[in-house]
Tab-separated table of C-alpha atoms in Angstrom:
chain	number	residue	atom	x	y	z
A	1	MET	CA	85.289	179.236	91.269
A	2	GLU	CA	85.177	181.950	88.658
A	3	ASN	CA	88.733	183.119	88.214
A	4	GLN	CA	87.844	185.602	85.503
A	5	ASN	CA	84.771	185.110	83.380
A	6	GLN	CA	83.901	181.488	84.054
A	7	ASP	CA	80.340	180.669	84.973
A	8	ASN	CA	79.130	179.434	88.313
A	9	ASN	CA	81.413	176.647	89.520
A	10	PRO	CA	82.120	177.169	93.223
A	11	VAL	CA	85.145	175.730	94.968
A	12	GLN	CA	84.344	173.795	98.112
A	13	ILE	CA	86.701	173.323	101.012
A	14	PRO	CA	88.946	170.608	99.588
A	15	THR	CA	90.555	167.559	101.070
A	16	LEU	CA	93.188	167.530	98.336
A	17	PRO	CA	95.471	170.406	97.364
A	18	GLU	CA	94.500	170.146	93.673
A	19	ALA	CA	91.477	172.341	94.372
A	20	SER	CA	93.730	175.272	95.249
A	21	GLY	CA	95.645	175.356	92.010
A	22	ILE	CA	98.117	172.510	92.711
A	23	SER	CA	97.785	170.470	89.573
A	24	SER	CA	98.806	166.912	88.937
A	25	PRO	CA	101.996	166.354	86.951
A	26	PRO	CA	101.832	165.607	83.234
A	27	GLN	CA	101.146	162.053	82.138
A	28	HIS	CA	104.771	161.475	81.313
A	29	ASP	CA	105.865	162.663	84.758
A	30	PRO	CA	106.887	160.268	87.511
A	31	SER	CA	104.541	158.453	89.764
A	32	PRO	CA	104.420	159.512	93.425
A	33	ALA	CA	106.631	156.581	94.296
A	34	ALA	CA	109.279	157.661	91.838
A	35	VAL	CA	109.816	161.128	93.296
A	36	GLN	CA	109.364	161.381	97.033
A	37	PRO	CA	109.072	164.779	98.678
A	38	SER	CA	112.201	166.062	100.306
A	39	ILE	CA	111.407	169.103	102.423
A	40	THR	CA	114.150	171.552	103.141
A	41	GLY	CA	114.613	172.827	106.653
A	42	SER	CA	113.702	176.435	105.844
A	43	ARG	CA	110.426	175.483	104.258
A	44	ALA	CA	109.534	173.042	107.009
A	45	SER	CA	110.236	175.493	109.820
A	46	ASP	CA	108.940	178.738	108.318
A	47	ASP	CA	105.496	177.539	107.236
A	48	ARG	CA	103.316	177.188	110.317
A	49	PHE	CA	99.951	177.333	108.555
A	50	ASP	CA	99.246	174.493	106.143
A	51	PRO	CA	95.638	173.256	106.520
A	52	LEU	CA	95.627	171.577	103.091
A	53	PHE	CA	98.952	169.774	103.702
A	54	LEU	CA	100.576	171.342	100.683
A	55	ARG	CA	104.029	171.073	102.205
A	56	GLN	CA	104.181	167.370	101.459
A	57	HIS	CA	103.945	168.137	97.749
A	58	LEU	CA	107.249	170.004	97.678
A	59	LYS	CA	109.765	168.062	95.585
A	60	GLU	CA	113.509	168.488	95.806
A	61	ARG	CA	115.708	166.511	93.445
A	62	SER	CA	119.250	167.176	92.338
A	63	GLU	CA	120.225	167.143	88.692
A	64	ALA	CA	122.080	163.849	89.169
A	65	GLU	CA	119.034	162.157	90.727
A	66	LEU	CA	116.776	163.358	87.927
A	67	LYS	CA	119.286	162.121	85.382
A	68	ASP	CA	119.200	158.653	86.936
A	69	LEU	CA	115.381	158.604	86.976
A	70	TYR	CA	114.954	160.093	83.492
A	71	PRO	CA	117.745	159.367	81.017
A	72	ASP	CA	115.852	161.185	78.263
A	73	ALA	CA	116.911	164.843	78.405
A	74	LYS	CA	113.673	166.265	76.987
A	75	ARG	CA	111.506	164.363	79.457
A	76	ARG	CA	113.822	165.263	82.347
A	77	LYS	CA	113.567	168.949	81.437
A	78	LYS	CA	109.752	168.832	81.421
A	79	VAL	CA	109.656	167.069	84.803
A	80	LYS	CA	112.052	169.611	86.299
A	81	GLU	CA	110.069	172.563	84.932
A	82	PHE	CA	106.800	171.122	86.252
A	83	TYR	CA	108.037	170.625	89.808
A	84	THR	CA	109.844	173.959	89.797
A	85	ARG	CA	106.550	175.691	88.999
A	86	GLN	CA	104.663	173.600	91.538
A	87	ASN	CA	107.225	174.238	94.290
A	88	GLY	CA	107.000	177.959	93.586
A	89	LEU	CA	103.209	177.812	93.750
A	90	VAL	CA	103.267	175.942	97.070
A	91	ASP	CA	105.812	178.366	98.536
A	92	ASP	CA	103.689	181.310	97.415
A	93	PHE	CA	100.609	179.808	99.064
A	94	LEU	CA	102.305	178.949	102.344
A	95	ASN	CA	103.992	182.341	102.660
A	96	SER	CA	100.941	184.426	101.753
A	97	HIS	CA	99.307	184.463	105.212
A	98	GLU	CA	102.018	186.610	106.812
A	99	GLU	CA	103.102	188.562	103.757
A	100	GLU	CA	102.293	192.021	105.114
A	101	ALA	CA	104.090	191.534	108.455
A	102	ARG	CA	107.027	189.802	106.805
A	103	ASP	CA	107.442	192.593	104.269
A	104	ALA	CA	107.403	195.193	107.049
A	105	GLN	CA	110.080	193.320	109.019
A	106	ASP	CA	112.206	192.812	105.938
A	107	GLN	CA	111.925	196.491	105.019
A	108	ALA	CA	112.972	197.524	108.519
A	109	LYS	CA	115.985	195.195	108.405
A	110	HIS	CA	117.215	195.737	104.851
A	111	GLY	CA	115.603	199.040	103.905
A	112	TRP	CA	118.882	200.930	104.187
A	113	LYS	CA	120.426	198.716	101.499
A	114	VAL	CA	117.608	199.546	99.112
A	115	ARG	CA	117.870	203.270	99.919
A	116	LEU	CA	121.618	203.109	99.274
A	117	ALA	CA	120.987	201.449	95.911
A	118	VAL	CA	118.393	204.071	94.940
A	119	ASN	CA	120.474	207.071	96.038
A	120	ALA	CA	123.689	205.765	94.480
A	121	SER	CA	121.873	204.944	91.252
A	122	SER	CA	120.386	208.437	91.055
A	123	LEU	CA	123.800	210.025	91.660
A	124	VAL	CA	125.513	207.862	89.049
A	125	ASN	CA	122.728	208.567	86.538
A	126	PHE	CA	123.304	212.301	86.992
A	127	CYS	CA	127.078	211.932	86.603
A	128	LEU	CA	126.589	209.714	83.561
A	129	PHE	CA	124.427	212.349	81.881
A	130	ILE	CA	127.036	215.079	82.478
A	131	ILE	CA	129.809	212.839	81.131
A	132	GLN	CA	127.775	211.749	78.119
A	133	LEU	CA	126.810	215.331	77.298
A	134	TYR	CA	130.441	216.474	77.554
A	135	ALA	CA	131.597	213.599	75.365
A	136	ALA	CA	128.878	214.223	72.776
A	137	ILE	CA	129.590	217.968	72.529
A	138	SER	CA	133.381	217.588	72.425
A	139	THR	CA	133.332	214.814	69.805
A	140	GLY	CA	130.218	215.718	67.828
A	141	SER	CA	129.178	212.070	67.857
A	142	LEU	CA	125.476	211.444	67.220
A	143	ALA	CA	125.731	208.040	68.881
A	144	LEU	CA	126.948	209.700	72.071
A	145	PHE	CA	124.206	212.318	71.744
A	146	ALA	CA	121.707	209.445	71.648
A	147	THR	CA	123.160	207.899	74.800
A	148	ALA	CA	123.200	211.334	76.460
A	149	ALA	CA	119.512	211.732	75.631
A	150	ASP	CA	118.846	208.317	77.155
A	151	ALA	CA	120.745	209.305	80.320
A	152	PHE	CA	118.839	212.589	80.521
A	153	MET	CA	115.505	210.811	80.222
A	154	ASP	CA	116.561	208.501	83.054
A	155	LEU	CA	116.904	211.579	85.242
A	156	VAL	CA	113.549	212.907	84.058
A	157	SER	CA	111.886	209.558	84.713
A	158	SER	CA	113.264	209.472	88.257
A	159	THR	CA	111.907	212.984	88.855
A	160	VAL	CA	108.510	212.103	87.380
A	161	MET	CA	108.281	208.950	89.483
A	162	LEU	CA	109.256	210.868	92.620
A	163	ILE	CA	106.613	213.544	92.010
A	164	THR	CA	103.833	211.119	91.074
A	165	SER	CA	104.597	208.804	93.996
A	166	ARG	CA	104.373	211.736	96.419
A	167	VAL	CA	101.134	212.910	94.825
A	168	ALA	CA	99.739	209.382	95.045
A	169	ALA	CA	100.736	209.121	98.710
A	170	THR	CA	99.035	212.409	99.628
A	171	PRO	CA	95.627	211.591	101.148
A	172	SER	CA	92.470	213.342	100.001
A	173	GLN	CA	89.533	211.344	101.293
A	174	LEU	CA	86.839	213.688	99.985
A	175	LYS	CA	88.092	214.293	96.445
A	176	TYR	CA	89.792	210.910	95.922
A	177	PRO	CA	88.152	208.378	98.263
A	178	VAL	CA	90.124	205.385	96.911
A	179	GLY	CA	93.448	207.185	96.641
A	180	ARG	CA	95.461	208.557	93.734
A	181	THR	CA	97.834	205.701	93.001
A	182	ARG	CA	96.818	205.649	89.331
A	183	VAL	CA	98.662	208.962	88.979
A	184	GLU	CA	101.862	206.897	88.878
A	185	THR	CA	100.621	204.961	85.860
A	186	ILE	CA	99.554	208.162	84.106
A	187	GLY	CA	102.980	209.673	84.823
A	188	ILE	CA	104.695	206.655	83.273
A	189	ILE	CA	102.555	206.928	80.132
A	190	MET	CA	103.308	210.657	79.814
A	191	PHE	CA	107.022	210.034	80.255
A	192	CYS	CA	106.964	207.236	77.669
A	193	SER	CA	105.364	209.632	75.196
A	194	LEU	CA	108.070	212.224	75.855
A	195	MET	CA	110.826	209.632	75.498
A	196	SER	CA	109.351	208.386	72.221
A	197	THR	CA	109.334	211.961	70.896
A	198	VAL	CA	113.031	212.353	71.745
A	199	ALA	CA	113.795	209.064	69.981
A	200	VAL	CA	111.962	210.210	66.845
A	201	GLN	CA	113.944	213.474	66.855
A	202	LEU	CA	117.194	211.499	67.087
A	203	LEU	CA	116.079	209.366	64.158
A	204	VAL	CA	115.374	212.452	62.048
A	205	GLU	CA	118.707	214.090	62.888
A	206	SER	CA	120.689	210.907	62.232
A	207	ALA	CA	118.918	210.314	58.931
A	208	ARG	CA	119.616	213.911	57.918
A	209	LYS	CA	123.316	213.472	58.630
A	210	LEU	CA	123.407	210.282	56.616
A	211	ALA	CA	121.723	212.077	53.724
A	212	ASP	CA	124.146	215.012	53.884
A	213	ARG	CA	127.157	212.624	54.065
A	214	ALA	CA	128.974	215.052	56.375
A	215	GLY	CA	131.495	212.491	57.505
A	216	ALA	CA	134.903	213.835	56.722
A	217	ALA	CA	134.750	216.776	59.120
A	218	HIS	CA	133.353	214.501	61.799
A	219	VAL	CA	136.334	212.156	61.580
A	220	ASP	CA	138.861	214.964	61.811
A	221	ARG	CA	137.103	216.398	64.850
A	222	THR	CA	136.708	213.177	66.871
A	223	THR	CA	140.170	211.698	66.455
A	224	LYS	CA	141.955	214.478	68.342
A	225	ASN	CA	140.682	213.882	71.876
A	226	VAL	CA	140.333	210.505	73.589
A	227	LEU	CA	139.577	211.902	77.061
A	228	PRO	CA	135.764	211.917	76.554
A	229	TYR	CA	135.862	208.239	75.644
A	230	ILE	CA	137.820	207.460	78.803
A	231	PHE	CA	135.232	209.281	80.912
A	232	VAL	CA	132.399	207.373	79.259
A	233	GLY	CA	134.223	204.097	79.890
A	234	LEU	CA	134.597	204.958	83.589
A	235	ALA	CA	130.899	205.812	83.810
A	236	ILE	CA	129.994	202.463	82.244
A	237	SER	CA	132.222	200.710	84.799
A	238	ALA	CA	130.398	202.494	87.629
A	239	LYS	CA	127.103	201.386	86.085
A	240	LEU	CA	128.353	197.800	86.040
A	241	CYS	CA	129.216	197.910	89.754
A	242	LEU	CA	125.788	199.324	90.584
A	243	PHE	CA	124.100	196.691	88.436
A	244	ILE	CA	125.792	193.923	90.422
A	245	TYR	CA	124.767	195.527	93.726
A	246	CYS	CA	121.156	196.173	92.686
A	247	PHE	CA	120.861	192.699	91.183
A	248	SER	CA	121.785	191.221	94.561
A	249	LEU	CA	118.746	193.102	95.991
A	250	ARG	CA	116.412	192.259	93.093
A	251	ARG	CA	113.687	190.881	95.395
A	252	TYR	CA	112.900	194.513	96.279
A	253	PRO	CA	110.921	196.304	93.528
A	254	ALA	CA	112.921	199.552	93.577
A	255	ALA	CA	116.276	197.767	93.408
A	256	ARG	CA	114.988	195.433	90.691
A	257	ILE	CA	113.889	198.376	88.539
A	258	PHE	CA	117.279	200.057	88.905
A	259	SER	CA	119.098	196.799	88.103
A	260	ILE	CA	117.154	196.575	84.836
A	261	ASP	CA	117.873	200.242	84.131
A	262	HIS	CA	121.607	199.776	84.764
A	263	ARG	CA	121.704	196.677	82.567
A	264	ASN	CA	120.062	198.532	79.694
A	265	ASP	CA	122.324	201.552	80.150
A	266	ILE	CA	125.432	199.354	80.052
A	267	ILE	CA	124.319	197.825	76.755
A	268	VAL	CA	123.229	201.105	75.158
A	269	ASN	CA	126.214	203.165	76.299
A	270	SER	CA	128.728	200.466	75.378
A	271	PHE	CA	127.210	200.180	71.912
A	272	GLY	CA	127.158	203.965	71.465
A	273	LEU	CA	130.775	204.267	72.595
A	274	LEU	CA	131.832	201.455	70.257
A	275	MET	CA	130.071	202.950	67.232
A	276	SER	CA	131.515	206.386	67.943
A	277	ILE	CA	135.065	205.017	68.148
A	278	LEU	CA	134.671	202.830	65.064
A	279	SER	CA	133.362	205.776	63.064
A	280	THR	CA	136.687	207.563	63.652
A	281	ARG	CA	138.753	204.509	62.690
A	282	LEU	CA	136.772	202.850	59.902
A	283	VAL	CA	133.893	204.589	58.108
A	284	TRP	CA	132.109	207.779	59.101
A	285	PHE	CA	128.518	206.549	58.715
A	286	LEU	CA	128.837	204.082	61.629
A	287	ASP	CA	128.197	206.977	64.019
A	288	PRO	CA	124.795	208.102	62.654
A	289	LEU	CA	123.906	204.464	62.013
A	290	GLY	CA	124.612	203.660	65.663
A	291	ALA	CA	122.504	206.653	66.712
A	292	ILE	CA	119.613	205.361	64.590
A	293	LEU	CA	119.823	201.897	66.145
A	294	ILE	CA	119.923	203.338	69.671
A	295	ALA	CA	116.982	205.636	68.914
A	296	LEU	CA	114.973	202.691	67.537
A	297	LEU	CA	115.733	200.691	70.671
A	298	ILE	CA	114.617	203.588	72.875
A	299	LEU	CA	111.475	204.125	70.786
A	300	PHE	CA	110.308	200.512	70.830
A	301	SER	CA	111.132	199.892	74.495
A	302	TRP	CA	109.286	202.968	75.753
A	303	ALA	CA	106.364	202.505	73.349
A	304	SER	CA	105.875	198.943	74.616
A	305	THR	CA	106.027	200.208	78.200
A	306	ALA	CA	103.366	202.810	77.410
A	307	PHE	CA	101.031	200.215	75.885
A	308	GLU	CA	101.535	197.932	78.873
A	309	HIS	CA	100.496	200.649	81.314
A	310	VAL	CA	97.545	201.676	79.148
A	311	PHE	CA	96.208	198.143	79.600
A	312	PHE	CA	96.722	198.571	83.356
A	313	LEU	CA	94.385	201.563	83.307
A	314	VAL	CA	91.861	199.732	81.137
A	315	GLY	CA	91.619	196.950	83.729
A	316	LYS	CA	93.678	193.991	82.522
A	317	SER	CA	93.084	190.787	84.469
A	318	ALA	CA	95.617	189.427	86.944
A	319	PRO	CA	97.581	186.309	85.945
A	320	GLN	CA	96.212	182.890	86.825
A	321	GLU	CA	98.875	182.291	89.486
A	322	PHE	CA	97.703	185.322	91.450
A	323	LEU	CA	94.063	184.227	91.167
A	324	ASN	CA	95.055	180.813	92.523
A	325	LYS	CA	96.752	182.512	95.446
A	326	LEU	CA	93.621	184.526	96.250
A	327	THR	CA	91.517	181.366	96.063
A	328	TYR	CA	93.804	179.581	98.504
A	329	LEU	CA	93.679	182.483	100.953
A	330	ALA	CA	89.878	182.530	100.813
A	331	LEU	CA	89.562	178.760	101.226
A	332	THR	CA	91.802	178.620	104.268
A	333	HIS	CA	90.724	181.873	105.913
A	334	ASP	CA	87.917	180.683	108.199
A	335	GLU	CA	86.027	177.475	108.911
A	336	GLN	CA	82.752	179.350	108.365
A	337	ILE	CA	83.503	179.640	104.632
A	338	ARG	CA	81.838	176.707	102.879
A	339	LYS	CA	82.719	177.571	99.290
A	340	VAL	CA	84.428	180.201	97.176
A	341	ASP	CA	82.079	181.209	94.390
A	342	THR	CA	83.916	183.892	92.414
A	343	VAL	CA	87.439	185.309	92.362
A	344	ARG	CA	88.321	188.309	90.214
A	345	ALA	CA	91.417	190.481	90.173
A	346	TYR	CA	92.143	193.212	87.658
A	347	HIS	CA	94.497	196.120	87.309
A	348	SER	CA	93.563	199.563	88.506
A	349	GLY	CA	96.848	201.235	87.793
A	350	GLN	CA	99.924	199.388	88.977
A	351	ARG	CA	98.103	197.204	91.492
A	352	TYR	CA	94.972	195.061	91.560
A	353	TYR	CA	91.387	195.436	92.594
A	354	VAL	CA	90.099	192.140	94.006
A	355	GLU	CA	86.491	190.917	94.084
A	356	VAL	CA	85.695	187.655	95.889
A	357	ASP	CA	82.326	185.992	96.558
A	358	ILE	CA	82.221	183.489	99.422
A	359	ILE	CA	79.441	181.140	100.542
A	360	LEU	CA	78.460	180.891	104.223
A	361	ASP	CA	75.684	178.911	105.840
A	362	GLU	CA	72.350	180.707	105.548
A	363	GLU	CA	71.890	180.447	109.337
A	364	THR	CA	75.124	182.332	110.038
A	365	PRO	CA	74.467	185.438	112.180
A	366	LEU	CA	75.040	188.793	110.517
A	367	LYS	CA	77.760	189.696	113.011
A	368	VAL	CA	79.732	186.540	112.228
A	369	SER	CA	79.387	186.862	108.451
A	370	HIS	CA	80.434	190.520	108.615
A	371	ASP	CA	83.531	189.742	110.676
A	372	VAL	CA	84.558	186.872	108.389
A	373	ALA	CA	84.182	188.991	105.246
A	374	GLU	CA	85.913	192.031	106.726
A	375	SER	CA	88.898	190.058	108.004
A	376	LEU	CA	89.277	188.315	104.626
A	377	GLN	CA	89.056	191.660	102.868
A	378	ARG	CA	91.769	193.074	105.096
A	379	LYS	CA	93.937	190.012	104.470
A	380	PHE	CA	93.708	190.567	100.726
A	381	GLU	CA	94.609	194.230	101.096
A	382	GLY	CA	97.674	193.191	103.070
A	383	LEU	CA	99.130	191.690	99.893
A	384	ALA	CA	101.687	193.927	98.230
A	385	ASP	CA	100.001	193.776	94.812
A	386	VAL	CA	96.458	194.577	95.998
A	387	GLU	CA	95.142	198.133	95.981
A	388	ARG	CA	91.596	197.446	97.186
A	389	SER	CA	89.489	194.324	97.826
A	390	PHE	CA	85.770	193.649	98.070
A	391	VAL	CA	84.335	190.503	99.654
A	392	HIS	CA	80.693	189.612	99.015
A	393	VAL	CA	78.887	187.075	101.213
A	394	ASP	CA	76.185	184.774	99.859
A	395	TYR	CA	74.287	181.754	101.193
A	396	GLU	CA	73.791	179.796	97.927
A	397	ASP	CA	75.716	179.211	94.725
A	398	THR	CA	72.975	178.324	92.235
A	399	HIS	CA	72.814	181.798	90.710
A	400	LEU	CA	74.987	183.010	87.859
A	401	PRO	CA	77.703	185.383	89.134
A	402	HIS	CA	77.356	187.843	86.247
A	403	LYS	CA	73.679	188.367	87.115
A	404	GLU	CA	74.668	190.247	90.280
A	405	HIS	CA	75.998	193.261	88.362
A	406	LYS	CA	75.106	195.296	85.338
A	407	PRO	CA	76.510	193.438	82.303
A	408	VAL	CA	79.584	194.984	80.711
A	409	CYS	CA	78.194	193.980	77.290
A	410	ASP	CA	74.835	192.808	75.993
A	411	GLY	CA	76.220	189.429	74.929
A	412	LYS	CA	74.437	189.604	71.563
A	413	SER	CA	76.582	191.828	69.384
A	414	LYS	CA	79.740	190.251	68.034
A	415	GLY	CA	83.055	191.972	67.634
A	416	ARG	CA	83.638	193.670	64.301
A	417	SER	CA	86.770	193.468	62.232
A	418	VAL	CA	88.817	196.481	61.201
A	419	LYS	CA	87.667	195.955	57.614
A	420	GLN	CA	84.010	196.168	58.664
A	421	LEU	CA	84.629	199.313	60.711
A	422	MET	CA	86.429	200.974	57.812
A	423	GLY	CA	83.552	199.999	55.548
A	424	ASP	CA	81.141	201.767	57.897
A	425	LEU	CA	83.304	204.879	57.890
A	426	PHE	CA	83.956	205.146	54.168
A	427	GLY	CA	80.911	203.345	52.746
A	428	ARG	CA	82.707	200.722	50.680
A	429	LYS	CA	79.615	198.558	50.243
A	430	SER	CA	77.695	199.230	47.064
A	431	GLY	CA	74.668	201.443	47.406
A	432	GLU	CA	75.682	202.675	50.892
A	433	ARG	CA	77.244	205.902	52.091
A	434	GLY	CA	79.741	205.893	54.911
A	435	VAL	CA	79.908	208.284	57.822
A	436	PHE	CA	82.565	210.458	56.187
A	437	ALA	CA	80.796	210.445	52.806
A	438	THR	CA	77.501	211.443	54.420
A	439	SER	CA	79.063	214.283	56.408
A	440	MET	CA	80.809	215.673	53.328
A	441	ALA	CA	77.713	215.488	51.103
């Protein structure tokens, strides 16, 4: 199997689950006799499709049992981590065949809870922005202005995501034959750029106030009214309640995103409120200093998010666990599949494009091979993380997979360091003229 860029090494239909990504435990792990599989009722009853008998490799041991088997704490921790990962991998494999139908049923049953979380979160975000803006204006606190800017950008981000998701969901088969889902990724990058600009402006304003040392008037102005601080405290409490509710629904992507947003807002707003109060009781410069710290946090968090989504557009590869899952689905899809030659998955926006090469018998009729490939392709596209899949059928595996397509690089030229590139631009080598020097001559 070629999970990313490996050469020709096809996976045959296995008799052991190791071929599907189920690895053997480390050398220091227990022997099979030491840890016997203990299958829970939910796993045993829910998984009806297990051709490779992966279910028997599920291990369930309590902390007390592991402590008896492995007195050494470090070794016990490694054993527990190994079987936790392996149990998760087996569960992911066994549940992957009905993922699309199961997600639809779950959405129909619990969708209203997710919608409640989204609507309540949007309402509280709006109220939080109004409260933060009122508190910042009435107190003149830069730290509260920073938190108000963060709350405002939360509202903007929700609006941007709503618009881009609707644009992406609008079909246009002639102009955009594979859809417009990458608009969401572009919208996130644009929003991250805007948020970073706001953070830089907050940094400049806070630094200016520190340089001017305009603290005395600030203290006199903020100590007279405690009502804004009470309102901010109530808003933070509402955020905490919503965080608990959304965290209970974290298996749903929308609720998970809002739970992370609420958690971050609780931390940022609590810190901003604390610095604003302390600046009125202790020293004046705690307020602009708190605003600088909040702005730096906003800047780095959104800049990292932007870089992450840029790599999504470039085509970053899927993690190994997802490639293992695709391999398992291909291996167990149909008895006509003799081997799995190549498995690739890479980002095209938020979700993946999947390319899989399977090996059928050369005597297989065209109708049969077409139906096998099409059904496997549709199964892949039923996964929540897959945008589009392509299944290629072959009858032999002696060729090199990368020979089937135009090479992405010539394989001869080596990567160049930044120092070498700068030398080409500015002509730092003796007797040579760089690009800039030549153009200016």
